[in-house]
mmCIF file of C-alpha atoms in Angstrom:
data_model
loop_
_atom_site.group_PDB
_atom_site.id
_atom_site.type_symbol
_atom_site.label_atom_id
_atom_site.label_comp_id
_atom_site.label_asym_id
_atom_site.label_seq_id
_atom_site.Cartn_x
_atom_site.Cartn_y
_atom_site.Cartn_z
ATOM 1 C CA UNK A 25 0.000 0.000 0.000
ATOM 2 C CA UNK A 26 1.339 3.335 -1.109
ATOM 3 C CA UNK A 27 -0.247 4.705 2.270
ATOM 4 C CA UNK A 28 0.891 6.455 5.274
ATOM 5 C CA UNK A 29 -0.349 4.776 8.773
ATOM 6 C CA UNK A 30 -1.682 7.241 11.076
ATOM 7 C CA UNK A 31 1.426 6.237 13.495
ATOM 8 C CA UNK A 32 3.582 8.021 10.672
ATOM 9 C CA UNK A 33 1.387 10.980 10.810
ATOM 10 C CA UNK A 34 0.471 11.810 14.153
ATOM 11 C CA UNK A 35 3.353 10.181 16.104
ATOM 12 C CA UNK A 36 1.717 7.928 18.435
ATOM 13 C CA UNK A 37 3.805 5.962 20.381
ATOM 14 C CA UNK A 38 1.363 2.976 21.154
ATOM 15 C CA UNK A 39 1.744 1.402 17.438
ATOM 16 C CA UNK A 40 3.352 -2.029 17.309
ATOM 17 C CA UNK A 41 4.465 -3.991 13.890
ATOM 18 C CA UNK A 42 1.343 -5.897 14.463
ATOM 19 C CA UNK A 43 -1.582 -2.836 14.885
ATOM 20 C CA UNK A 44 0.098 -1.560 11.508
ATOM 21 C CA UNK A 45 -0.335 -5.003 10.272
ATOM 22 C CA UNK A 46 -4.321 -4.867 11.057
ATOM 23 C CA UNK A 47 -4.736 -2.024 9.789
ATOM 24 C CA UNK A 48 -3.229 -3.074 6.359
ATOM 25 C CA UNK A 49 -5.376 -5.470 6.327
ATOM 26 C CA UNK A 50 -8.202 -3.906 6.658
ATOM 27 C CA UNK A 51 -7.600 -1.616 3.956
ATOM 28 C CA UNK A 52 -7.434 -4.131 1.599
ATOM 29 C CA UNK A 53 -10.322 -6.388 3.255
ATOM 30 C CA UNK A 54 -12.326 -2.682 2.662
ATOM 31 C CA UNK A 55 -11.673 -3.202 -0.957
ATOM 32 C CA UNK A 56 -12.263 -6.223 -1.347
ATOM 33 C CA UNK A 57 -15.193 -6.344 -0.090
ATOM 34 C CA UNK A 58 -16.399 -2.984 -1.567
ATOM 35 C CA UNK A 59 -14.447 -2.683 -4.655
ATOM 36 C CA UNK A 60 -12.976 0.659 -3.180
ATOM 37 C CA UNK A 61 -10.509 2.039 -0.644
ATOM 38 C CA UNK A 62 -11.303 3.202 2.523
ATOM 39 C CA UNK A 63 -12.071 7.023 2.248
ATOM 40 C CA UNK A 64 -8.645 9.594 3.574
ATOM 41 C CA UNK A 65 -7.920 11.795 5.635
ATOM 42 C CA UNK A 66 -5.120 13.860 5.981
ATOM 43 C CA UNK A 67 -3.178 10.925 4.040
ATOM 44 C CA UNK A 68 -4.716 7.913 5.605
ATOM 45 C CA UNK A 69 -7.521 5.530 5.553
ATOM 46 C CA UNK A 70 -10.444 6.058 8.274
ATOM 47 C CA UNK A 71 -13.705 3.893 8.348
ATOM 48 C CA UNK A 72 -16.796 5.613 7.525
ATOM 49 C CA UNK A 73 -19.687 2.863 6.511
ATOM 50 C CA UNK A 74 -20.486 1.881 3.314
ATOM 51 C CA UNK A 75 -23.713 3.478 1.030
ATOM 52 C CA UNK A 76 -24.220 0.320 -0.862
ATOM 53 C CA UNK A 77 -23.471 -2.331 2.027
ATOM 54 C CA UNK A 78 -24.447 -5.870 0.779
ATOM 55 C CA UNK A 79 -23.304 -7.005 4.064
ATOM 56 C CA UNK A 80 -26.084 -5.004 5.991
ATOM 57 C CA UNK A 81 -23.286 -4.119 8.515
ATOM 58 C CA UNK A 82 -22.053 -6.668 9.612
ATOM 59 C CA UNK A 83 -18.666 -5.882 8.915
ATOM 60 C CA UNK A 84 -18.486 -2.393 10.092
ATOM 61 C CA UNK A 85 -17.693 -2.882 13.912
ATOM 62 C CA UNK A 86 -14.869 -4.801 12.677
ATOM 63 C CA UNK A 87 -13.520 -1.979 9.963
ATOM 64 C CA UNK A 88 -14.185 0.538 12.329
ATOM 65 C CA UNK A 89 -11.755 -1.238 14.877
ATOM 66 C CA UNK A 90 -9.688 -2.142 12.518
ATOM 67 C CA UNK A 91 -8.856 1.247 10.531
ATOM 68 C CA UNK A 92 -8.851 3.202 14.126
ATOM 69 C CA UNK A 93 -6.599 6.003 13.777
ATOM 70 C CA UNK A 94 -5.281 5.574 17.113
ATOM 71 C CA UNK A 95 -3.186 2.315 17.469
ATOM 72 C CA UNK A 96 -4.084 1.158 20.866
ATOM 73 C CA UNK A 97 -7.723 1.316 20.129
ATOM 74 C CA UNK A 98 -7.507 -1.398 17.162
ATOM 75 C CA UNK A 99 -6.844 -4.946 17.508
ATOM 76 C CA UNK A 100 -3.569 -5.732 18.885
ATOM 77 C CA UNK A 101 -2.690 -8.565 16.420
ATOM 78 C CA UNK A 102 -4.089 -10.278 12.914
ATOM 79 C CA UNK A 103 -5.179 -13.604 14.761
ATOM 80 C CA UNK A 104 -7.216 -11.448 17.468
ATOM 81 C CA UNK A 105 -9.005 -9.213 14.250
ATOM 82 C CA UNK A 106 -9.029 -12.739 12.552
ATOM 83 C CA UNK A 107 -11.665 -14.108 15.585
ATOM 84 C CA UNK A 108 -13.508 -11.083 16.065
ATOM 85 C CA UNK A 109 -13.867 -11.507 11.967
ATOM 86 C CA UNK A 110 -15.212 -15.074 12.166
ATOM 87 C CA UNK A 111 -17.199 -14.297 15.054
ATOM 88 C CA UNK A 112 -18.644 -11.637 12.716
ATOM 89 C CA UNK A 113 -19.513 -13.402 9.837
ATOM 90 C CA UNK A 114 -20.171 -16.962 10.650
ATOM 91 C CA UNK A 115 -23.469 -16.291 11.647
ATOM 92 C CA UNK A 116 -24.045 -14.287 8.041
ATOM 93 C CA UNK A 117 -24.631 -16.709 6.013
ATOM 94 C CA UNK A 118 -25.482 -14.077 3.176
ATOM 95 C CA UNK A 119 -21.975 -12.553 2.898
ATOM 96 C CA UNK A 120 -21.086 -16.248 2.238
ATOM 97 C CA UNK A 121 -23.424 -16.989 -0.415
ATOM 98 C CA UNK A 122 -22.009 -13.385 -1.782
ATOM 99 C CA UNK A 123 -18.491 -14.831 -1.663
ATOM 100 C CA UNK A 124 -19.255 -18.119 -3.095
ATOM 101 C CA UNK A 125 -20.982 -16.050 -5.823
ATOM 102 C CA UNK A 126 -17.551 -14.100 -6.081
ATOM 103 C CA UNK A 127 -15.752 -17.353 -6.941
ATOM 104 C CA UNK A 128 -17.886 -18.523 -9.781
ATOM 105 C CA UNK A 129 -15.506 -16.464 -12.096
ATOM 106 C CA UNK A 130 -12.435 -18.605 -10.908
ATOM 107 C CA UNK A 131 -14.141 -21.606 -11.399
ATOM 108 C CA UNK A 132 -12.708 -23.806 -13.948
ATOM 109 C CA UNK A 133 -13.371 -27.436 -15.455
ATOM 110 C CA UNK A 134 -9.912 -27.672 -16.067
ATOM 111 C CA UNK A 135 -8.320 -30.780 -14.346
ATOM 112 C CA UNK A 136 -4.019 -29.919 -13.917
ATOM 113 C CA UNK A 137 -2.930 -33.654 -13.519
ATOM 114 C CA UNK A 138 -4.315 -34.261 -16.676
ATOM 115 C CA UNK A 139 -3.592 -31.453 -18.656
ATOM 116 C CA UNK A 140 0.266 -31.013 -17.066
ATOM 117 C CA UNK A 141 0.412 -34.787 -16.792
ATOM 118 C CA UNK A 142 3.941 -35.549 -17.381
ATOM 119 C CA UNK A 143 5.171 -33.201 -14.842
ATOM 120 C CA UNK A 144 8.787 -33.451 -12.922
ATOM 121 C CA UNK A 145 7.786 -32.861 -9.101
ATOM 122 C CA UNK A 146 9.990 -30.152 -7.459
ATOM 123 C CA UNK A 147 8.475 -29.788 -4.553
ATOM 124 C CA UNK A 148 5.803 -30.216 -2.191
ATOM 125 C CA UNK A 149 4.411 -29.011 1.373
ATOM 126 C CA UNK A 150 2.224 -29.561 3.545
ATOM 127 C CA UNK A 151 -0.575 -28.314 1.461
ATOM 128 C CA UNK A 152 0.862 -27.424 -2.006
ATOM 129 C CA UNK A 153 2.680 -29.192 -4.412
ATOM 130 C CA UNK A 154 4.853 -27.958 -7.548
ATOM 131 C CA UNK A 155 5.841 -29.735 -10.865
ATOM 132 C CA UNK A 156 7.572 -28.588 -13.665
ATOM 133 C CA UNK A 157 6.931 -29.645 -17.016
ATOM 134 C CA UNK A 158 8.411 -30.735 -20.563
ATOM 135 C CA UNK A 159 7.071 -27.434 -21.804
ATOM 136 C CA UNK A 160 8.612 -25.130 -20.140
ATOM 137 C CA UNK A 161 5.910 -24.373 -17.366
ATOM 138 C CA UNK A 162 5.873 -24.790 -13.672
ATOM 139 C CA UNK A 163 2.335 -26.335 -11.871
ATOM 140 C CA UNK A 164 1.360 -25.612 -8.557
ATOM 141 C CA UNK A 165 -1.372 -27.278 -6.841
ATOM 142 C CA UNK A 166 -2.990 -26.732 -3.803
ATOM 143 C CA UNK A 167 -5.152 -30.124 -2.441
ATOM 144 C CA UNK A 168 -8.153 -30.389 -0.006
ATOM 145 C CA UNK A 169 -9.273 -26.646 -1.058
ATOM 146 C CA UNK A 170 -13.142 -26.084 -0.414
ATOM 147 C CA UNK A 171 -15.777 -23.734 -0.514
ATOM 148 C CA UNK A 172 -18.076 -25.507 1.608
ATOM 149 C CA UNK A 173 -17.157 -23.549 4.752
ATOM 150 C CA UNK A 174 -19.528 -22.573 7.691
ATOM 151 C CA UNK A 175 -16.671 -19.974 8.320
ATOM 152 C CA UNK A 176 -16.581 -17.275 5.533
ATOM 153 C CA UNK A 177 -13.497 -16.255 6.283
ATOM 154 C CA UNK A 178 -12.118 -19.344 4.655
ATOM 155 C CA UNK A 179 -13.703 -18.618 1.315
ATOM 156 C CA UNK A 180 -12.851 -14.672 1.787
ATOM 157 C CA UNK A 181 -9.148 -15.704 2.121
ATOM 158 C CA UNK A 182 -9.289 -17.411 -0.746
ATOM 159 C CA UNK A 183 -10.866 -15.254 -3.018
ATOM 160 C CA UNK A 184 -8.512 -13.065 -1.950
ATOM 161 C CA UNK A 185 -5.840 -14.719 -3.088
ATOM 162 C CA UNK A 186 -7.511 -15.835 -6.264
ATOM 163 C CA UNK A 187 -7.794 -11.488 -6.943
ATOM 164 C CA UNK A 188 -4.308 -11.253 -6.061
ATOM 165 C CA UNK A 189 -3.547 -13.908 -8.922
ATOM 166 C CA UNK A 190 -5.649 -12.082 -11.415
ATOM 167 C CA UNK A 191 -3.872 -8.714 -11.133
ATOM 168 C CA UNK A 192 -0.622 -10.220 -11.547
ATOM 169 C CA UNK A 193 -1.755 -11.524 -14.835
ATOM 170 C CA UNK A 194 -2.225 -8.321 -15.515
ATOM 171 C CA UNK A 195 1.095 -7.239 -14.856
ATOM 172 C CA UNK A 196 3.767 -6.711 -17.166
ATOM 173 C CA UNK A 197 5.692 -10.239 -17.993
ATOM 174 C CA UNK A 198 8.876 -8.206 -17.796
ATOM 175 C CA UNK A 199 9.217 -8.921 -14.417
ATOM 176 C CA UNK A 200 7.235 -11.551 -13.520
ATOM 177 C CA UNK A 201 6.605 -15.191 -14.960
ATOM 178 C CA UNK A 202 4.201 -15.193 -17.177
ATOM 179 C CA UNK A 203 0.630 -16.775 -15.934
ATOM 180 C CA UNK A 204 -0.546 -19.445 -18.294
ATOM 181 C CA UNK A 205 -3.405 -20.272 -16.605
ATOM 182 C CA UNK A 206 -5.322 -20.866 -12.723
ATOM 183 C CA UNK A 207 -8.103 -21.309 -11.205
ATOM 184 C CA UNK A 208 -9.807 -23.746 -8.903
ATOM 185 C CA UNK A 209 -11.412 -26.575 -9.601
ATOM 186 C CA UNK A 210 -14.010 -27.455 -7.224
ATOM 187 C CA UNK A 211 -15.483 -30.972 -8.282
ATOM 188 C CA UNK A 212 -11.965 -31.980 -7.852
ATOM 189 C CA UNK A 213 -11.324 -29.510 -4.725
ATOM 190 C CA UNK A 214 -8.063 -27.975 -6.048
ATOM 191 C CA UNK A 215 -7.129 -24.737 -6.435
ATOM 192 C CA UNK A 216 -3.782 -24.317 -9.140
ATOM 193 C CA UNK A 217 -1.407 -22.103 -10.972
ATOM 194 C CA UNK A 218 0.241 -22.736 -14.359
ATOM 195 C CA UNK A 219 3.107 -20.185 -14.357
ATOM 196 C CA UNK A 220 6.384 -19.925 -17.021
ATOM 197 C CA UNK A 221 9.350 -21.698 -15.337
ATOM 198 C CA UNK A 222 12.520 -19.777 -15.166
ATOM 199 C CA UNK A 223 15.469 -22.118 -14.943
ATOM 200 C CA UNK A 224 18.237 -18.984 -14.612
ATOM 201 C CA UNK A 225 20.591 -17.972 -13.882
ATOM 202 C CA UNK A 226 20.074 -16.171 -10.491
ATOM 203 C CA UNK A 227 20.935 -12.838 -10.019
ATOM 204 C CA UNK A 228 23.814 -13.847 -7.651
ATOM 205 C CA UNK A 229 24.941 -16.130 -10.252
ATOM 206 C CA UNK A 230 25.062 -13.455 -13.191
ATOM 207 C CA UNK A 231 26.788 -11.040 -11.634
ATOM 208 C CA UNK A 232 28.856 -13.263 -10.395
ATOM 209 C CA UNK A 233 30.481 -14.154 -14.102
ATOM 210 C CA UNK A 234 34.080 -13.061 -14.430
ATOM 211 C CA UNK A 235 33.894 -12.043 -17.990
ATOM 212 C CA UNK A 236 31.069 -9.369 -17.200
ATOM 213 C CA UNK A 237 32.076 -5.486 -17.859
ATOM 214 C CA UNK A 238 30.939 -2.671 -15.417
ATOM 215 C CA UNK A 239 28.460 -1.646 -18.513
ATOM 216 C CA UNK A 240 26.847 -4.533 -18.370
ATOM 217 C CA UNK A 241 25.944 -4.744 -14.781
ATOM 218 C CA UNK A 242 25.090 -0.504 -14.450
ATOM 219 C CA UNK A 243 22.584 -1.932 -17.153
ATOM 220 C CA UNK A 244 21.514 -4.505 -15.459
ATOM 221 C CA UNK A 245 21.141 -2.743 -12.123
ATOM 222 C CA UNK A 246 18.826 -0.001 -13.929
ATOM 223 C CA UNK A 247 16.455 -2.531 -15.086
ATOM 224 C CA UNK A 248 16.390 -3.954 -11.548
ATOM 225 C CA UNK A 249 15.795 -0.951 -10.024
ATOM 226 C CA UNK A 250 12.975 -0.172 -12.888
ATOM 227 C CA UNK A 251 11.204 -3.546 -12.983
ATOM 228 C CA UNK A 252 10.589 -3.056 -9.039
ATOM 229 C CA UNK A 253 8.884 0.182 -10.046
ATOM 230 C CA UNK A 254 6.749 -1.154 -12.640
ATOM 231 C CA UNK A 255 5.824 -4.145 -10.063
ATOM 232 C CA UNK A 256 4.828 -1.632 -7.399
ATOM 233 C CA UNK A 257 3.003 0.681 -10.180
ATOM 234 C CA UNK A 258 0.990 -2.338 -10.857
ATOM 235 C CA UNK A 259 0.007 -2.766 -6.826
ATOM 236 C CA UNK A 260 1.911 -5.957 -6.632
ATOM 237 C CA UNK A 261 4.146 -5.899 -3.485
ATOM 238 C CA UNK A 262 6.857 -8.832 -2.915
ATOM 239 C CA UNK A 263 7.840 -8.552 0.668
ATOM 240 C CA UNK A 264 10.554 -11.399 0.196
ATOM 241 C CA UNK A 265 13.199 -10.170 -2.090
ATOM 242 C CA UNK A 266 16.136 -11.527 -2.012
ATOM 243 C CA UNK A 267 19.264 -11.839 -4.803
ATOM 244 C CA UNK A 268 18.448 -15.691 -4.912
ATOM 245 C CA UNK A 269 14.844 -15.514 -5.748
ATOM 246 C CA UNK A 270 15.463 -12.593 -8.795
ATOM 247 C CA UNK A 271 16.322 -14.057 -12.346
ATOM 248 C CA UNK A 272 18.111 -12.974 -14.690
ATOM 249 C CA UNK A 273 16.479 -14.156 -18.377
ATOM 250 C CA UNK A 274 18.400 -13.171 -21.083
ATOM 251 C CA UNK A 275 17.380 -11.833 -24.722
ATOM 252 C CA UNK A 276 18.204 -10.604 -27.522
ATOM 253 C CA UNK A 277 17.441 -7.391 -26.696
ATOM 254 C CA UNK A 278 18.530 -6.882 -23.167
ATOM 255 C CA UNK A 279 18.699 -9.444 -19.149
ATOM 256 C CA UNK A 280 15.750 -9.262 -18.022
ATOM 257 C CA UNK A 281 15.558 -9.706 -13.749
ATOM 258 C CA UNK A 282 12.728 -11.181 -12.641
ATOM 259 C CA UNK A 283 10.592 -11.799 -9.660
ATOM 260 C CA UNK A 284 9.869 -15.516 -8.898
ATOM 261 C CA UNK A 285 8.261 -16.772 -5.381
ATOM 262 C CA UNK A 286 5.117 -14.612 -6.052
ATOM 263 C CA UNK A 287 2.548 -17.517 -5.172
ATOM 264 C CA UNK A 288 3.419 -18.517 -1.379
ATOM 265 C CA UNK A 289 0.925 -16.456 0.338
ATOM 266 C CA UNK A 290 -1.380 -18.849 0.000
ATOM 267 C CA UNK A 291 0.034 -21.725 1.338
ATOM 268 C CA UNK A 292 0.061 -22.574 5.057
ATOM 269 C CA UNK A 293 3.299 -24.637 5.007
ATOM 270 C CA UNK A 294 5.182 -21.439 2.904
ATOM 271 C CA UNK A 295 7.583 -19.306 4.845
ATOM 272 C CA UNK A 296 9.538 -16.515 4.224
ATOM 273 C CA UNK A 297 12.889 -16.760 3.379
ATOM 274 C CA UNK A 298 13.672 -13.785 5.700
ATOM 275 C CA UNK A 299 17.183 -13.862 4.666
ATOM 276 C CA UNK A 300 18.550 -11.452 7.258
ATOM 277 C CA UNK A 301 21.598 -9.767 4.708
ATOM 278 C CA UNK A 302 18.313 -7.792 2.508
ATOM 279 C CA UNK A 303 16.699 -7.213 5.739
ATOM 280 C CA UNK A 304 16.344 -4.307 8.413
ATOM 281 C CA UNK A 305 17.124 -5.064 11.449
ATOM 282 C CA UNK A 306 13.310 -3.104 12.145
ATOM 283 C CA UNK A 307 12.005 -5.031 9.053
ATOM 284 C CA UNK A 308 8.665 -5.981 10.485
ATOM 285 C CA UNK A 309 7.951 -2.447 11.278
ATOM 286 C CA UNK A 310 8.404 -1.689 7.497
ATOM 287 C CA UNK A 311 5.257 -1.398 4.963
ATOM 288 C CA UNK A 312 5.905 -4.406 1.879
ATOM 289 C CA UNK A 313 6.719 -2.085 -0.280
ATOM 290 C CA UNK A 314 9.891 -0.650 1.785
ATOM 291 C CA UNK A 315 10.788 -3.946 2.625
ATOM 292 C CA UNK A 316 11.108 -4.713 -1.278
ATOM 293 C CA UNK A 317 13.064 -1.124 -1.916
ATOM 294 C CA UNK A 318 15.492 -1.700 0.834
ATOM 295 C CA UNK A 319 15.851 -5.373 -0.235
ATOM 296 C CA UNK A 320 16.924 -4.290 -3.755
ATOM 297 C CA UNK A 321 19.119 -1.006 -2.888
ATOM 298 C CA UNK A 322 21.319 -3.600 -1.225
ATOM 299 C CA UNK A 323 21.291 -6.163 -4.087
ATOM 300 C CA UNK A 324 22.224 -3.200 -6.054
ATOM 301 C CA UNK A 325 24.635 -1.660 -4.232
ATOM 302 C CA UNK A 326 26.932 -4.877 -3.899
ATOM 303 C CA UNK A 327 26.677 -5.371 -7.843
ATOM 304 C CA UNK A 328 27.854 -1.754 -7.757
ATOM 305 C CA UNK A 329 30.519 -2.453 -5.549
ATOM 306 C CA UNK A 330 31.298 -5.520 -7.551
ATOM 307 C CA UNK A 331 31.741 -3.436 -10.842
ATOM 308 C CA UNK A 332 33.558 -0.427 -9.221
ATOM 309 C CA UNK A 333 30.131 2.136 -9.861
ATOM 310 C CA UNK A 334 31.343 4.623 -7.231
ATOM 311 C CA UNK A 335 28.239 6.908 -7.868
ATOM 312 C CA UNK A 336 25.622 3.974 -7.351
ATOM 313 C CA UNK A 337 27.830 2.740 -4.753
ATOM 314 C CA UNK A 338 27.602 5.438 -2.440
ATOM 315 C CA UNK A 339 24.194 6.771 -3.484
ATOM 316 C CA UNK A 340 22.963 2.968 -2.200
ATOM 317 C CA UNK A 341 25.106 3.004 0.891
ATOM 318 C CA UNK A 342 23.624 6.445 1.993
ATOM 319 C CA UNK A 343 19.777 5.104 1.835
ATOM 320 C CA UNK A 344 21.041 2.114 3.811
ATOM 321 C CA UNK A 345 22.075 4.097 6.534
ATOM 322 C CA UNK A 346 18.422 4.643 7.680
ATOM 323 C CA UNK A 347 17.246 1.641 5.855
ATOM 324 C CA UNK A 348 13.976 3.843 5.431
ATOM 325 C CA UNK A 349 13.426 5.762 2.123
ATOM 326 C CA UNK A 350 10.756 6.914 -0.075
ATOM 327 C CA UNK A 351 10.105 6.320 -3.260
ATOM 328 C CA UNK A 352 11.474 9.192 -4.671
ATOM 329 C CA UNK A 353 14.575 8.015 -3.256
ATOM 330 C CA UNK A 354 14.666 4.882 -4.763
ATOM 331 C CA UNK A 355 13.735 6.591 -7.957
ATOM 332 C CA UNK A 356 16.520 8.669 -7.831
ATOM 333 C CA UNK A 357 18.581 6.408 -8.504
ATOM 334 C CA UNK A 358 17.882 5.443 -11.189
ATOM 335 C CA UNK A 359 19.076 8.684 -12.827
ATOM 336 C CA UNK A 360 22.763 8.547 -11.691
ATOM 337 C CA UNK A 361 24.935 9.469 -14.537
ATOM 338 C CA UNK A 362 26.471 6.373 -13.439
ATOM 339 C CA UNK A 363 24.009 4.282 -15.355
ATOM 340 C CA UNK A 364 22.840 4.078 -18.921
ATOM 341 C CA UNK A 365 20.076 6.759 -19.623
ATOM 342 C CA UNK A 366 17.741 4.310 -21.595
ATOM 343 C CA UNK A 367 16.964 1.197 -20.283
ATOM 344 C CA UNK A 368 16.702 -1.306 -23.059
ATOM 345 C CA UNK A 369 13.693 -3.603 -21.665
ATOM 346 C CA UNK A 370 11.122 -0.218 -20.693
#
């Protein structure tokens, strides 16, 4: 969320990582559920109740807790908004026929072990498995997935995620996999993704070739630093970047780095890699979106170390001081005579 909290703009003291994470939440619950943000004030979200509620209210003690301005009035923690939620809605059994209505568009005949049949398995959880196949496309499959839930929170998480799936294919390929095809399935109870496979090489492993010139990598870093501001103009947030889990496809044309692990949040068994090197040591104070800029000014600045770009090099190092920076920061970059002025993959 490209949002202030109202901690950040009134300076209360009582905020925790956990009442910012609520009321993140909530701001995208809001639109779910209403196809619209939250209305602002002075810079932030507030509850005020919807005109056209199709819930007939039931949600609004819970928005109105969970958007309060003042930290220590909202819920202290997700799983404690997460009850008061369920106690909420269970007994509306409307707002789940709404839902279930919601996930007719997802709905799809399409049956993955057939139509991926032949797949190499990569990996599996406790929930989810992957598979890679012949054709250059990875499968992931999520088991035991059902809409016939008493609790509507269990069909509002996963319509959720289902949303979040159908704005990244609507995000430029540059700098994500490409989505084949998902959905879920729900005579067979099975909710999957069909994604392009990227086999590599890593962006450790790139820069990490001998025979590479400084040119080549103040290219490269400049379409890092611009795919992560095409992903964020297209509302996708990563939260788990790291220079492991960024490839680097090569064309004719240009390396193109791009974001993989994209489809975890879904899966209870998933965890994030939290590697603590692209971290800050107050990361779980930091809104997604920070996390992702800080994570990639420090992936950047050791490729600039690596290739002797003085100018990136201590442009980077000076963010990372406060490990907190705005967008315009990150931007800013991006314009260092250090780097090429036209990027060849935007």
């Amino acid at each position: 969320l490209k949002t202030p909290t109202p901690e950040d703009l009134y300076d209360h003291e009582d905020g925790t990582p956990f009442t910012r994470d609520v009321y993140f939440a909530a701001s995208v619950a809001h639109f779910i559920a209403f196809s619209k943000w939250p209305k602002k004030k002075d810079e932030v979200y507030f509850w005020s109740p919807a005109q056209d509620d199709q819930y007939n209210g039931s949600l609004n003690a819970w928005f109105k807790k969970s958007l309060e301005l003042d930290p220590k009035d909202r819920f202290d923690n997700l799983m404690k908004a997460l009850d008061f939620f369920n106690q909420s809605t269970i007994k509306d059994q409307a707002m789940n026929s709404d839902l279930l209505g919601e996930l007719l568009k997802y709905s799809i005949e399409t049956n993955p072990w057939i139509l991926y049949a032949g797949h190499q398995k990569e990996d599996s959880g406790n929930s989810s498995l992957l598979f890679k196949s012949d054709e250059g496309y990875g499968l992931k499959i999520w088991n035991g997935v059902s809409t016939s839930n008493t609790d509507s929170s269990v069909n509002f998480e996963l319509l959720a995620f289902l949303d979040y799936v159908q704005s990244l294919t609507e995000t430029n390929t540059v700098v994500i996999p490409e989505i084949k095809e998902f959905g879920y399935n729900d005579s067979l109870k099975c909710l999957f993704i069909a994604y392009e496979w990227i086999d590599g090489p890593t962006w450790t492993e790139y820069v990490d070739q001998q025979s590479l010139e400084s040119e080549v990598i103040a290219e490269l870093s400049l379409n890092l630093l611009k795919s992560l501001q095409l992903l964020h103009k297209n509302k996708i947030f990563h939260g788990d970047i790291y220079a492991d889990n960024i490839f680097c496809q090569e064309t004719a044309e240009a390396v193109h780095p791009k974001f993989v692990d994209l489809f975890d949040r879904y899966s209870v068994d998933s965890e994030l890699h939290e590697d603590e090197h692209y971290s800050a040591s107050n990361n779980p104070e930091l809104s997604i979106d920070a996390r992702d800029r800080l994570a990639v000014v420090k992936i950047v600045s050791e490729a600039a170390a690596t290739a002797n770009l003085e100018s990136l090099k201590d442009k980077c190092l000076d963010l990372l001081i406060d490990e907190v920076f705005s967008e315009g920061d990150f931007q800013y970059l991006s314009h260092l005579p250090s780097l090429p002025r036209h990027p060849k993959i935007f």
